[in-house]
C-alpha atoms as a PDB file:
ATOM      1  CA  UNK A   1       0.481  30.729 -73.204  1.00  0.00           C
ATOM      2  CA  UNK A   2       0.666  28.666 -76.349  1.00  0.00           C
ATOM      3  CA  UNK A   3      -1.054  25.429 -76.098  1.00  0.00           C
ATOM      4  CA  UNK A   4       1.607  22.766 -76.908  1.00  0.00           C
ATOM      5  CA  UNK A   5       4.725  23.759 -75.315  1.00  0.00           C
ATOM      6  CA  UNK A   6       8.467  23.462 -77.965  1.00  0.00           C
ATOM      7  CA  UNK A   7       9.073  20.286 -77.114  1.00  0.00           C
ATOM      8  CA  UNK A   8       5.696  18.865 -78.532  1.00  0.00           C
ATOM      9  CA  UNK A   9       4.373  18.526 -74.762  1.00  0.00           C
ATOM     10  CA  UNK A  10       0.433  20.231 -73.867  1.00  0.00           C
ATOM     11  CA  UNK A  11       1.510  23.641 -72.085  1.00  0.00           C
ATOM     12  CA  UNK A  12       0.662  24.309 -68.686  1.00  0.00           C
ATOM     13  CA  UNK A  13       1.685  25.949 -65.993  1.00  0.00           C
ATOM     14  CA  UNK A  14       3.348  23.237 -64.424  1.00  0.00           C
ATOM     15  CA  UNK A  15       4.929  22.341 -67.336  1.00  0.00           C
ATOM     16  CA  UNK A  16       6.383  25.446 -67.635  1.00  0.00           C
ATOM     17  CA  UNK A  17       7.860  25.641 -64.557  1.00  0.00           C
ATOM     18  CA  UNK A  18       9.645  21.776 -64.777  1.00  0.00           C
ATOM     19  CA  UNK A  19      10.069  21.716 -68.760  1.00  0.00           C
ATOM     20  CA  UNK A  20      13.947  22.584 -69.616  1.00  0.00           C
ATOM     21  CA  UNK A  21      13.267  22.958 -73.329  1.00  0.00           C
ATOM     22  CA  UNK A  22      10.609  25.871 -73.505  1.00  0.00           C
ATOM     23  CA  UNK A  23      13.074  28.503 -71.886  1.00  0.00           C
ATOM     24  CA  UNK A  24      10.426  29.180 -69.395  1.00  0.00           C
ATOM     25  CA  UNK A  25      13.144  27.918 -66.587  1.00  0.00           C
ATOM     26  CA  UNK A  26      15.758  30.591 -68.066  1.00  0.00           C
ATOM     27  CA  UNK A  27      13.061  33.590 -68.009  1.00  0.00           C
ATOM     28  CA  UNK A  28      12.283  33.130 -64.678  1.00  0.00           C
ATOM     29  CA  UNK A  29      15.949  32.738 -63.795  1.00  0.00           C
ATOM     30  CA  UNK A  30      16.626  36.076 -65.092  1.00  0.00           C
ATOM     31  CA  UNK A  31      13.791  37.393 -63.931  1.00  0.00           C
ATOM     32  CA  UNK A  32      14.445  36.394 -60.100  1.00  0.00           C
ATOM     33  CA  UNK A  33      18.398  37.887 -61.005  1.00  0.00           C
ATOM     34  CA  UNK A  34      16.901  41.446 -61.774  1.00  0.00           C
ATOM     35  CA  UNK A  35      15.029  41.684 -59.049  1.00  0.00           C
ATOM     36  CA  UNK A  36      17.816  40.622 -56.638  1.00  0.00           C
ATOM     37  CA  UNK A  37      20.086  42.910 -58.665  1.00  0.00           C
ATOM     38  CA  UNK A  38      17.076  45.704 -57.967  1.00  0.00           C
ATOM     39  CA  UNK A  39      16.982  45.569 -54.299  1.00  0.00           C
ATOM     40  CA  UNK A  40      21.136  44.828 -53.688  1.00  0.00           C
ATOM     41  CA  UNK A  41      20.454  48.382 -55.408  1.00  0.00           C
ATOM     42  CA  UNK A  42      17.718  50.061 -53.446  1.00  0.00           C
ATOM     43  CA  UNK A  43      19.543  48.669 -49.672  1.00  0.00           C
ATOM     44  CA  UNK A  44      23.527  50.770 -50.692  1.00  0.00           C
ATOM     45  CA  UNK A  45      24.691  48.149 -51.901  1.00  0.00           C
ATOM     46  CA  UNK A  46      27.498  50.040 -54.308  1.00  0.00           C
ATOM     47  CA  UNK A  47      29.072  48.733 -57.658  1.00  0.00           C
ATOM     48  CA  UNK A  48      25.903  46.197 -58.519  1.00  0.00           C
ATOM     49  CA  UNK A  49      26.609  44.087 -61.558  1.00  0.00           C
ATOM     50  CA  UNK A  50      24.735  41.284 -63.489  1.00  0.00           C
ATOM     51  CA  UNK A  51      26.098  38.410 -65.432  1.00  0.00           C
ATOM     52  CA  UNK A  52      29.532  39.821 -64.586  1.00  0.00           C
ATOM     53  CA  UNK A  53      32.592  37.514 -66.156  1.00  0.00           C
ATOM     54  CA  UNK A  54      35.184  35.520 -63.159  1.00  0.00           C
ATOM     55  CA  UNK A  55      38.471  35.709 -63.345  1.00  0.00           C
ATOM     56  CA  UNK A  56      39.708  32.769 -65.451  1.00  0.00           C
ATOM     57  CA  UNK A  57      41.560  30.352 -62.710  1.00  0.00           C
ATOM     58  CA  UNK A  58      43.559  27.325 -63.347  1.00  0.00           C
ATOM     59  CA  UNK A  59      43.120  24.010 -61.660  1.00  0.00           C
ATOM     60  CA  UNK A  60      43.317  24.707 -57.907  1.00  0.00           C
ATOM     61  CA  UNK A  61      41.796  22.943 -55.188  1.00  0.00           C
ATOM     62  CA  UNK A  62      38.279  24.242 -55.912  1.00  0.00           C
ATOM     63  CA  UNK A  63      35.409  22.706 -54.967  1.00  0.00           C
ATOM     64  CA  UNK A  64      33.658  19.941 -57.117  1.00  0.00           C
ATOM     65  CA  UNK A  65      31.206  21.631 -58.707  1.00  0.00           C
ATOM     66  CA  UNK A  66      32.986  25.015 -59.541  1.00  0.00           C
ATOM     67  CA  UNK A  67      32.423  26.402 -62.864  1.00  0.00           C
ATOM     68  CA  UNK A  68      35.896  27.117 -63.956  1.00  0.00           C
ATOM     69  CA  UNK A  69      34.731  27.350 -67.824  1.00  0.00           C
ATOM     70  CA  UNK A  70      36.886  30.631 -69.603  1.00  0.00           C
ATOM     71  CA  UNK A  71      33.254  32.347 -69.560  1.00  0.00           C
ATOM     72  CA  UNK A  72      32.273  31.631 -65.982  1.00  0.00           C
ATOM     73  CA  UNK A  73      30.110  34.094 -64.947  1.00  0.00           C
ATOM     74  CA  UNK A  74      28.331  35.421 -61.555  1.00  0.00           C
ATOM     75  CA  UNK A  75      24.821  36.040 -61.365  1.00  0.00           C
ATOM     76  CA  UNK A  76      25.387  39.155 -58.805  1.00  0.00           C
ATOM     77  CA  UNK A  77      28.045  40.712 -57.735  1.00  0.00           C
ATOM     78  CA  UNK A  78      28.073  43.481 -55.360  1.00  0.00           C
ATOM     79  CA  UNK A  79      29.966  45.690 -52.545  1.00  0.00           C
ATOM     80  CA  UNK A  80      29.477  45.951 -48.993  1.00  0.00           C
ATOM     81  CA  UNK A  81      27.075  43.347 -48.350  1.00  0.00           C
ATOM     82  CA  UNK A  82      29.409  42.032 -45.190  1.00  0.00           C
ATOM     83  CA  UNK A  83      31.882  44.623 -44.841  1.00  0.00           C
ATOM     84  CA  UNK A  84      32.693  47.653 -46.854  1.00  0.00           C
ATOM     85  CA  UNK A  85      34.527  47.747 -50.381  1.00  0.00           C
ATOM     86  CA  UNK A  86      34.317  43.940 -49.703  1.00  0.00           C
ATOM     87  CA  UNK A  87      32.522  41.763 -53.014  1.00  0.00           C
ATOM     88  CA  UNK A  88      29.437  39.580 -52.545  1.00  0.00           C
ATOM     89  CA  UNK A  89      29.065  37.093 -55.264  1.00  0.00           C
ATOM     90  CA  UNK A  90      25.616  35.656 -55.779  1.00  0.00           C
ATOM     91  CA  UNK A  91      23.973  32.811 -57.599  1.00  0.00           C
ATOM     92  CA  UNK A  92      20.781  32.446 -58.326  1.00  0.00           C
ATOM     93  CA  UNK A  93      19.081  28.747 -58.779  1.00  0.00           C
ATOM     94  CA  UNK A  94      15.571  28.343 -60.121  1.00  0.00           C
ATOM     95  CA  UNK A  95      14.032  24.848 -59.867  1.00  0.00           C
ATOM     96  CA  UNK A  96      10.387  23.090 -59.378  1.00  0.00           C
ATOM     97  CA  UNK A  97      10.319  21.739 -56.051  1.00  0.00           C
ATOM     98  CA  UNK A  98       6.445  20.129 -56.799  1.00  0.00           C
ATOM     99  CA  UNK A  99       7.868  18.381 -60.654  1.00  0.00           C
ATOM    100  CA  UNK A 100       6.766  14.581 -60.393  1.00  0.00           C
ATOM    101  CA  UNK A 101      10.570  13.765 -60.614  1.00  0.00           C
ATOM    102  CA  UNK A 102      10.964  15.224 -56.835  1.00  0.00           C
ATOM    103  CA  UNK A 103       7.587  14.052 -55.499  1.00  0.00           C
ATOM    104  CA  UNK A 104       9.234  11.028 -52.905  1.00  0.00           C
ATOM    105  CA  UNK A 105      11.738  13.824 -51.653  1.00  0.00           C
ATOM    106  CA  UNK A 106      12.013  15.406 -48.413  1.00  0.00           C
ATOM    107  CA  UNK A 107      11.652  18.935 -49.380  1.00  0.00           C
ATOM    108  CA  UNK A 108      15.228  20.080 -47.422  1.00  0.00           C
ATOM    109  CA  UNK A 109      16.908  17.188 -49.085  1.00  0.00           C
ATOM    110  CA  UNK A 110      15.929  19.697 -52.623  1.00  0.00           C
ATOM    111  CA  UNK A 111      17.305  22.398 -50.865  1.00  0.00           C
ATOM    112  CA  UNK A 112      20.785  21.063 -49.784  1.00  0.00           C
ATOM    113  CA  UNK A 113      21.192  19.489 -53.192  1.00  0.00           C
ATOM    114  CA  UNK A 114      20.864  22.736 -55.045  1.00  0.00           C
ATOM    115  CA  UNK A 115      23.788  24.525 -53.004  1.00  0.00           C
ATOM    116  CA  UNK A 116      26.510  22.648 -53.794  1.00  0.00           C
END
């Protein structure tokens, strides 16, 4: 590891894992996808793809945060998760629960605000 991280900050570990600039965040975002992708994969899970492109949709009654950019795209997508021939569509988040910017909140209140 280098010792002064791309955005002129000393590399460390934890700076790695909170710092948005490095790509550090984005490696281990992919990283975390492949393996997902990997066991979907190993457990018959048929038809596994990565990064695959959504169907463009207009504006429907979608909830707030839904990516409805021309290039959406889905981490995961895979069938027979819950039923067969049936599509799971999954999205991976990465964050740094322990970054000083979270340190006065409760860890499930991190959680929660990561699924919407």
């Amino acid at each position: 590891m280098k010792s002064k991280c791309i955005c002129d900050t000393q590399n460390s570990g934890d700076h790695a894992l909170s710092c948005s600039t490095g790509g550090y965040s984005i490696l281990r975002h992919d990283s975390i996808r492949n393996i997902m992708a990997e066991i979907c994969t190993y457990a018959g899970l048929k038809a596994v793809e990565k990064e695959k492109l959504l169907q463009p949709c207009d504006n429907h009654n979608l909830h707030f945060a839904s990516n409805i950019a021309p290039e959406a795209r889905m981490d995961i997508v895979a069938n027979g998760l819950w039923l067969p021939m049936q599509s799971a569509y999954m999205d991976v988040r990465v964050f740094h629960p322990n970054a000083p910017s979270y340190i006065n909140q409760p860890m499930i209140s991190l959680y929660k605000s990561r699924e919407a």
